[in-house]
Coordinates of C-alpha atoms in Angstrom, one line a residue:
X1 CA -209.2 -79.0 18.6
X2 CA -206.5 -79.4 21.3
X3 CA -203.5 -77.1 21.0
X4 CA -200.0 -78.4 20.4
X5 CA -199.1 -77.6 24.1
X6 CA -202.1 -79.6 25.2
X7 CA -201.1 -82.5 23.0
X8 CA -197.6 -82.3 24.4
X9 CA -198.8 -82.6 27.9
X10 CA -201.2 -85.4 27.0
X11 CA -199.0 -87.6 24.9
X12 CA -195.3 -86.8 25.5
X13 CA -193.8 -88.3 28.6
X14 CA -193.0 -85.7 31.2
X15 CA -189.9 -85.4 33.3
X16 CA -191.2 -82.7 35.7
X17 CA -194.5 -81.3 36.7
X18 CA -193.4 -77.9 35.5
X19 CA -192.0 -78.1 32.0
X20 CA -191.0 -74.7 30.4
X21 CA -193.6 -75.2 27.6
X22 CA -191.7 -72.9 25.3
X23 CA -192.7 -73.4 21.7
X24 CA -190.1 -72.7 19.0
X25 CA -190.6 -72.9 15.2
X26 CA -187.1 -72.4 14.0
X27 CA -183.6 -71.7 15.1
X28 CA -180.7 -69.8 13.5
X29 CA -177.3 -68.9 14.8
X30 CA -177.6 -68.1 18.5
X31 CA -181.3 -67.5 18.3
X32 CA -184.4 -69.6 18.9
X33 CA -187.6 -68.2 17.3
X34 CA -191.2 -68.7 18.6
X35 CA -194.3 -68.8 16.4
X36 CA -194.6 -65.0 16.7
X37 CA -191.1 -64.6 15.3
X38 CA -189.7 -63.5 18.6
X39 CA -186.0 -64.3 19.0
X40 CA -184.5 -65.8 22.2
X41 CA -180.7 -65.8 22.7
X42 CA -179.7 -69.4 23.4
X43 CA -177.2 -69.3 26.3
X44 CA -177.2 -73.1 26.9
X45 CA -176.8 -74.6 23.4
X46 CA -179.3 -77.4 24.0
X47 CA -177.0 -78.2 27.0
X48 CA -173.7 -78.1 25.2
X49 CA -174.8 -79.5 21.9
X50 CA -175.0 -76.6 19.4
X51 CA -171.4 -75.4 19.6
X52 CA -171.7 -74.0 16.0
X53 CA -175.1 -72.4 16.7
X54 CA -178.3 -73.5 15.0
X55 CA -178.7 -74.2 11.3
X56 CA -175.1 -74.2 10.1
X57 CA -175.4 -74.6 6.4
X58 CA -172.4 -76.9 5.9
X59 CA -173.8 -79.3 8.4
X60 CA -177.3 -79.2 6.8
X61 CA -175.7 -79.8 3.4
X62 CA -173.8 -82.8 4.7
X63 CA -177.0 -84.3 6.1
X64 CA -178.9 -83.8 2.9
X65 CA -176.1 -85.3 0.8
X66 CA -175.9 -88.4 3.0
X67 CA -179.6 -88.9 3.1
X68 CA -179.7 -89.1 -0.6
X69 CA -177.0 -91.9 -0.5
X70 CA -178.2 -94.1 2.3
X71 CA -179.3 -94.0 5.9
X72 CA -179.3 -97.1 8.2
X73 CA -177.8 -100.2 6.6
X74 CA -176.7 -102.6 9.4
X75 CA -175.7 -102.7 13.1
X76 CA -172.6 -100.9 13.9
X77 CA -169.3 -102.5 13.1
X78 CA -170.4 -104.9 10.3
X79 CA -170.3 -102.8 7.1
X80 CA -167.7 -100.4 5.9
X81 CA -169.7 -97.1 5.8
X82 CA -167.9 -94.1 4.5
X83 CA -169.3 -91.5 7.0
X84 CA -168.3 -93.6 10.0
X85 CA -164.8 -94.3 8.6
X86 CA -164.1 -90.7 7.6
X87 CA -165.4 -89.3 10.9
X88 CA -163.3 -91.8 12.9
X89 CA -160.3 -91.0 10.8
X90 CA -160.6 -87.3 11.4
X91 CA -161.2 -87.6 15.1
X92 CA -158.2 -89.9 15.6
X93 CA -156.0 -87.5 13.6
X94 CA -156.7 -84.9 16.3
X95 CA -156.1 -87.1 19.4
X96 CA -152.9 -88.2 21.1
X97 CA -151.2 -91.6 20.6
X98 CA -153.0 -94.3 22.5
X99 CA -156.5 -93.1 21.4
X100 CA -156.8 -94.6 18.0
X101 CA -160.0 -96.7 18.0
X102 CA -163.5 -95.2 18.0
X103 CA -166.7 -96.9 19.0
X104 CA -169.7 -94.7 17.9
X105 CA -172.9 -94.8 20.0
X106 CA -176.2 -93.0 19.9
X107 CA -175.6 -90.7 23.0
X108 CA -173.3 -89.8 25.8
X109 CA -175.0 -92.2 28.3
X110 CA -174.4 -95.0 25.8
X111 CA -170.8 -94.1 25.5
X112 CA -170.5 -94.3 29.3
X113 CA -172.1 -97.7 29.3
X114 CA -169.7 -99.0 26.7
X115 CA -166.7 -97.6 28.4
X116 CA -167.6 -99.1 31.8
X117 CA -168.0 -102.5 30.1
X118 CA -164.8 -102.1 28.2
X119 CA -162.8 -101.2 31.3
X120 CA -164.1 -104.2 33.3
X121 CA -163.5 -106.6 30.4
X122 CA -160.0 -105.3 29.7
X123 CA -158.8 -105.3 33.3
X124 CA -160.7 -108.3 34.6
X125 CA -161.7 -106.2 37.6
X126 CA -165.1 -105.2 38.9
X127 CA -164.6 -102.1 41.1
X128 CA -165.3 -98.6 39.7
X129 CA -164.4 -95.3 41.2
X130 CA -166.5 -92.3 40.4
X131 CA -166.9 -88.8 42.0
X132 CA -169.3 -87.0 44.2
X133 CA -171.6 -84.5 42.3
X134 CA -170.7 -86.2 39.0
X135 CA -173.1 -86.6 36.1
X136 CA -172.7 -89.2 33.4
X137 CA -176.2 -89.9 32.2
X138 CA -179.5 -91.5 33.2
X139 CA -179.2 -95.1 32.0
X140 CA -178.6 -97.8 34.7
X141 CA -174.8 -97.9 34.5
X142 CA -174.4 -94.2 34.0
X143 CA -176.8 -93.6 36.9
X144 CA -174.7 -95.9 39.0
X145 CA -171.7 -93.6 38.7
X146 CA -173.6 -90.4 39.2
X147 CA -172.5 -88.8 42.4
X148 CA -175.9 -87.5 43.7
X149 CA -178.1 -89.8 45.7
X150 CA -181.2 -87.7 45.2
X151 CA -181.4 -88.6 41.5
X152 CA -180.6 -92.3 41.9
X153 CA -182.1 -93.5 45.2
X154 CA -185.5 -94.4 43.6
X155 CA -183.8 -96.7 41.1
X156 CA -181.7 -99.0 43.3
X157 CA -180.3 -101.6 43.1
X158 CA -177.8 -100.2 40.6
X159 CA -174.3 -101.5 39.6
X160 CA -172.4 -103.1 42.6
X161 CA -168.8 -102.2 43.3
X162 CA -169.0 -98.5 42.7
X163 CA -167.3 -96.1 45.1
X164 CA -167.1 -92.3 45.2
X165 CA -164.3 -89.9 45.8
X166 CA -164.3 -86.2 46.3
X167 CA -163.4 -84.2 43.2
X168 CA -160.1 -82.4 43.3
X169 CA -159.0 -83.9 46.7
X170 CA -155.6 -85.5 46.5
X171 CA -156.1 -87.6 49.6
X172 CA -159.0 -89.5 48.0
X173 CA -156.7 -90.9 45.3
X174 CA -155.8 -93.6 47.7
X175 CA -159.2 -95.1 47.1
X176 CA -157.8 -96.2 43.7
X177 CA -156.3 -99.7 44.3
X178 CA -155.1 -102.8 42.4
X179 CA -158.8 -103.9 42.4
X180 CA -160.0 -100.8 40.6
X181 CA -161.1 -101.5 37.0
X182 CA -161.5 -97.8 36.1
X183 CA -161.9 -94.3 37.4
X184 CA -164.5 -92.3 35.6
X185 CA -164.3 -88.5 35.9
X186 CA -165.5 -85.4 34.1
X187 CA -162.5 -83.4 33.1
X188 CA -164.5 -80.4 34.3
X189 CA -167.4 -81.3 36.5
X190 CA -170.5 -80.0 34.6
X191 CA -173.7 -80.5 36.6
X192 CA -171.8 -79.8 39.8
X193 CA -171.8 -76.1 38.6
X194 CA -168.6 -76.2 36.4
X195 CA -165.9 -77.2 38.8
X196 CA -162.4 -76.9 37.3
X197 CA -159.8 -79.1 38.9
X198 CA -156.2 -78.2 39.7
X199 CA -153.7 -79.4 37.0
X200 CA -151.6 -81.1 39.7
X201 CA -154.7 -83.0 40.8
X202 CA -155.5 -84.5 37.4
X203 CA -151.9 -85.3 36.8
X204 CA -151.7 -87.1 40.2
X205 CA -154.9 -89.0 39.2
X206 CA -153.3 -90.1 36.0
X207 CA -150.2 -91.2 37.9
X208 CA -152.3 -93.2 40.4
X209 CA -154.2 -95.0 37.7
X210 CA -150.9 -95.9 36.1
X211 CA -149.5 -97.2 39.4
X212 CA -152.5 -99.4 40.0
X213 CA -153.4 -100.5 36.5
X214 CA -156.8 -98.8 36.6
X215 CA -158.0 -97.3 33.4
X216 CA -158.7 -93.6 33.4
X217 CA -162.0 -92.7 31.7
X218 CA -162.4 -88.9 31.0
X219 CA -165.9 -87.8 30.4
X220 CA -165.8 -84.9 28.0
X221 CA -169.4 -85.2 26.8
X222 CA -170.0 -81.6 27.7
X223 CA -166.5 -80.2 27.7
X224 CA -165.0 -81.2 24.3
X225 CA -165.0 -79.5 20.9
X226 CA -163.9 -76.1 21.8
X227 CA -166.2 -75.4 24.7
X228 CA -163.3 -74.7 27.2
X229 CA -161.0 -73.0 24.7
X230 CA -159.3 -76.2 23.6
X231 CA -160.5 -78.9 21.2
X232 CA -160.5 -81.3 24.1
X233 CA -160.5 -80.2 27.8
X234 CA -157.8 -82.6 28.8
X235 CA -155.4 -80.5 26.7
X236 CA -155.4 -77.9 29.5
X237 CA -154.0 -80.4 32.0
X238 CA -151.3 -82.2 30.0
X239 CA -152.7 -85.7 30.6
X240 CA -154.2 -88.3 28.2
X241 CA -157.0 -90.7 29.3
X242 CA -157.1 -94.4 28.6
X243 CA -160.7 -94.0 27.4
X244 CA -162.3 -90.7 26.2
X245 CA -166.0 -90.1 26.2
X246 CA -167.6 -87.7 23.7
X247 CA -171.2 -86.8 22.6
X248 CA -173.3 -83.6 22.6
X249 CA -171.4 -81.3 20.2
X250 CA -169.9 -84.3 18.5
X251 CA -172.8 -84.6 16.1
X252 CA -173.2 -81.0 15.1
X253 CA -176.8 -81.2 16.3
X254 CA -177.5 -84.8 15.4
X255 CA -177.5 -87.6 18.0
X256 CA -174.1 -89.4 18.2
X257 CA -171.7 -90.3 21.0
X258 CA -168.4 -92.2 21.1
X259 CA -165.9 -93.8 23.4
X260 CA -162.3 -93.9 22.2
X261 CA -159.4 -96.1 23.4
X262 CA -156.3 -97.8 22.1
X263 CA -156.7 -100.6 19.6
X264 CA -155.3 -103.0 22.2
X265 CA -157.9 -102.0 24.8
X266 CA -160.8 -101.9 22.3
X267 CA -159.9 -105.3 20.8
X268 CA -161.3 -107.2 23.9
X269 CA -164.8 -106.5 22.6
X270 CA -164.2 -108.8 19.7
X271 CA -163.8 -112.1 21.6
X272 CA -164.8 -114.1 24.7
X273 CA -167.5 -113.3 23.8
X274 CA -167.7 -112.0 20.3
X275 CA -170.0 -109.0 19.8
X276 CA -168.9 -107.7 23.2
X277 CA -170.8 -104.5 22.7
X278 CA -173.6 -104.0 20.1
X279 CA -175.6 -101.0 18.9
X280 CA -178.1 -100.9 16.1
X281 CA -178.1 -97.1 15.4
X282 CA -174.8 -96.1 16.9
X283 CA -172.7 -94.3 14.3
X284 CA -175.7 -93.6 12.1
X285 CA -174.3 -92.5 8.7
X286 CA -176.3 -89.3 8.7
X287 CA -175.2 -88.4 12.1
X288 CA -171.5 -89.2 11.3
X289 CA -171.8 -87.1 8.1
X290 CA -173.1 -84.2 10.2
X291 CA -170.5 -84.7 12.9
X292 CA -167.6 -84.6 10.4
X293 CA -168.9 -81.5 8.7
X294 CA -169.4 -79.8 12.1
X295 CA -165.8 -80.7 13.1
X296 CA -164.4 -79.3 9.9
X297 CA -166.3 -76.1 10.4
X298 CA -165.1 -75.8 14.0
X299 CA -161.5 -76.2 13.0
X300 CA -161.7 -74.3 9.7
X301 CA -163.3 -71.2 11.1
X302 CA -160.9 -70.9 14.1
X303 CA -163.9 -70.6 16.5
X304 CA -161.9 -72.2 19.3
X305 CA -159.3 -69.4 19.3
X306 CA -162.1 -66.8 20.2
X307 CA -163.4 -68.7 23.2
X308 CA -161.0 -67.4 25.8
X309 CA -161.7 -63.8 24.8
X310 CA -165.4 -64.4 25.0
X311 CA -165.1 -65.9 28.4
X312 CA -163.3 -62.7 29.5
X313 CA -166.1 -60.6 28.1
X314 CA -168.7 -62.5 30.1
X315 CA -166.7 -62.2 33.3
X316 CA -166.1 -58.5 32.8
X317 CA -169.9 -57.9 32.4
X318 CA -171.3 -60.3 34.9
X319 CA -170.5 -58.3 38.0
X320 CA -173.1 -57.5 40.7
X321 CA -173.1 -57.6 44.5
X322 CA -175.6 -60.5 44.4
X323 CA -173.4 -62.6 42.0
X324 CA -171.3 -64.6 44.4
X325 CA -169.0 -66.2 41.8
X326 CA -168.5 -66.8 38.1
X327 CA -166.8 -70.2 37.7
X328 CA -165.6 -72.3 34.8
X329 CA -163.4 -72.3 31.7
X330 CA -164.1 -70.9 28.2
X331 CA -167.8 -70.8 27.4
X332 CA -168.6 -73.4 30.1
X333 CA -169.5 -71.1 33.0
X334 CA -171.6 -71.0 36.1
X335 CA -173.0 -67.9 37.7
X336 CA -173.6 -68.5 41.4
X337 CA -176.3 -66.9 43.5
X338 CA -177.2 -67.3 47.2
X339 CA -180.1 -69.7 46.6
X340 CA -182.0 -71.8 44.1
X341 CA -185.1 -69.7 44.7
X342 CA -183.3 -66.5 43.7
X343 CA -181.5 -68.2 40.8
X344 CA -184.8 -69.7 39.5
X345 CA -186.5 -66.3 39.6
X346 CA -183.7 -64.7 37.7
X347 CA -183.7 -67.5 35.1
X348 CA -187.5 -67.2 34.6
X349 CA -187.2 -63.4 34.1
X350 CA -184.3 -63.9 31.6
X351 CA -186.5 -66.2 29.6
X352 CA -189.4 -63.7 29.7
X353 CA -187.0 -61.1 28.3
X354 CA -185.6 -63.2 25.5
X355 CA -182.5 -65.0 27.0
X356 CA -182.6 -68.8 27.5
X357 CA -180.5 -70.1 30.4
X358 CA -180.9 -72.8 33.1
X359 CA -179.6 -74.2 36.4
X360 CA -177.4 -77.2 37.2
X361 CA -178.7 -80.6 38.5
X362 CA -176.2 -80.7 41.4
X363 CA -175.8 -77.0 41.9
X364 CA -179.2 -75.5 41.7
X365 CA -178.2 -72.0 42.9
X366 CA -176.0 -71.5 39.8
X367 CA -177.0 -70.3 36.4
X368 CA -175.6 -72.1 33.3
X369 CA -173.8 -70.0 30.7
X370 CA -172.8 -72.2 27.7
X371 CA -173.7 -70.4 24.4
X372 CA -172.8 -71.4 20.9
X373 CA -169.2 -70.6 20.3
X374 CA -170.2 -68.3 17.4
X375 CA -171.8 -65.8 19.8
X376 CA -170.6 -62.3 19.2
X377 CA -169.4 -59.7 21.7
X378 CA -172.6 -57.7 20.9
X379 CA -174.8 -60.7 21.6
X380 CA -172.8 -61.3 24.9
X381 CA -173.5 -57.7 25.9
X382 CA -177.2 -58.0 25.1
X383 CA -177.5 -61.3 27.0
X384 CA -175.6 -60.0 30.0
X385 CA -177.7 -56.9 30.1
X386 CA -180.8 -59.1 30.4
X387 CA -179.2 -61.1 33.2
X388 CA -178.2 -58.1 35.1
X389 CA -181.6 -56.5 34.8
X390 CA -183.1 -59.6 36.2
X391 CA -180.7 -59.6 39.1
X392 CA -181.4 -56.0 39.8
X393 CA -185.2 -56.6 39.6
X394 CA -185.1 -59.3 42.3
X395 CA -182.4 -57.7 44.4

């Protein structure tokens, strides 16, 4: 009888030749538990998904309640479904004027695809500006605006008319012209190793888009919902996008994404042609019910207010001569080492000792720190102790 691991390797598509092959049977709070009951501190939240931790009871109850009513009924946008309407209503109540129309998708990459289509359709333009070292997903359009040739060269040709600027370089804003349909940018660059832009830079980017008529798409798929210490990361910079992208923590652990724009911009999807963007499962009622419950917990339990202090606690503890830098904002941090080889050894030892962490696609010498927002100071101290032991072991 083959083991579960053997079946996984035989029948589940692989994305590397060296998967972690960790087997977990349950998850609760900030811990993942293997079949022997050993707990691992989750410092990456499923890559920014589990902001409330694992197994939040209010989210679970909302899922069960909705399952008993109905699941899939019809493609998105045709029926008035209570979970979609209530979730959209709540999101819009938390967003600035000009962001009042939500299109729910299945994932972040699908939100990117929809937003790119929307910007081209609304402006009548074809050129797109993205950023070096950006990450927006792995579908064809999202891959086209990824700023790392290593991950996309095997899949060309991709979307035409895509150019790339350097992130946080004012001089490169001149690349935005009257022919630019949209600029797509992560409010904080995630897979680049958590790069935080200058406020003046993002405000100049907003101004340049206004001057040229290009739509500004902010990708907050990783950064939204309290991860940076604000509900939305753009709140740190006193700007508002034309289109906002959300996913990951949006669903409280269930798969859902969204792109949000003004009613005027979003309305172009309704004509010439009609059904300008279609999804079967986007805004699945169970996912929307889970997302609404998660959002209410996030706001009701004042978790966001604790993020800045927890960031300071991590920074205070993660001090070692071999740690070159701790970058980021809130609980979206990168710990930089001198090389990928050293970083990978430290990560592997952390996992062996019960702390789950990871590296970044475009910054492989940096370790990802993005725990659930519910992590306690004691859990931070325990996790940092494991990290520092691993650093000392290899240094």
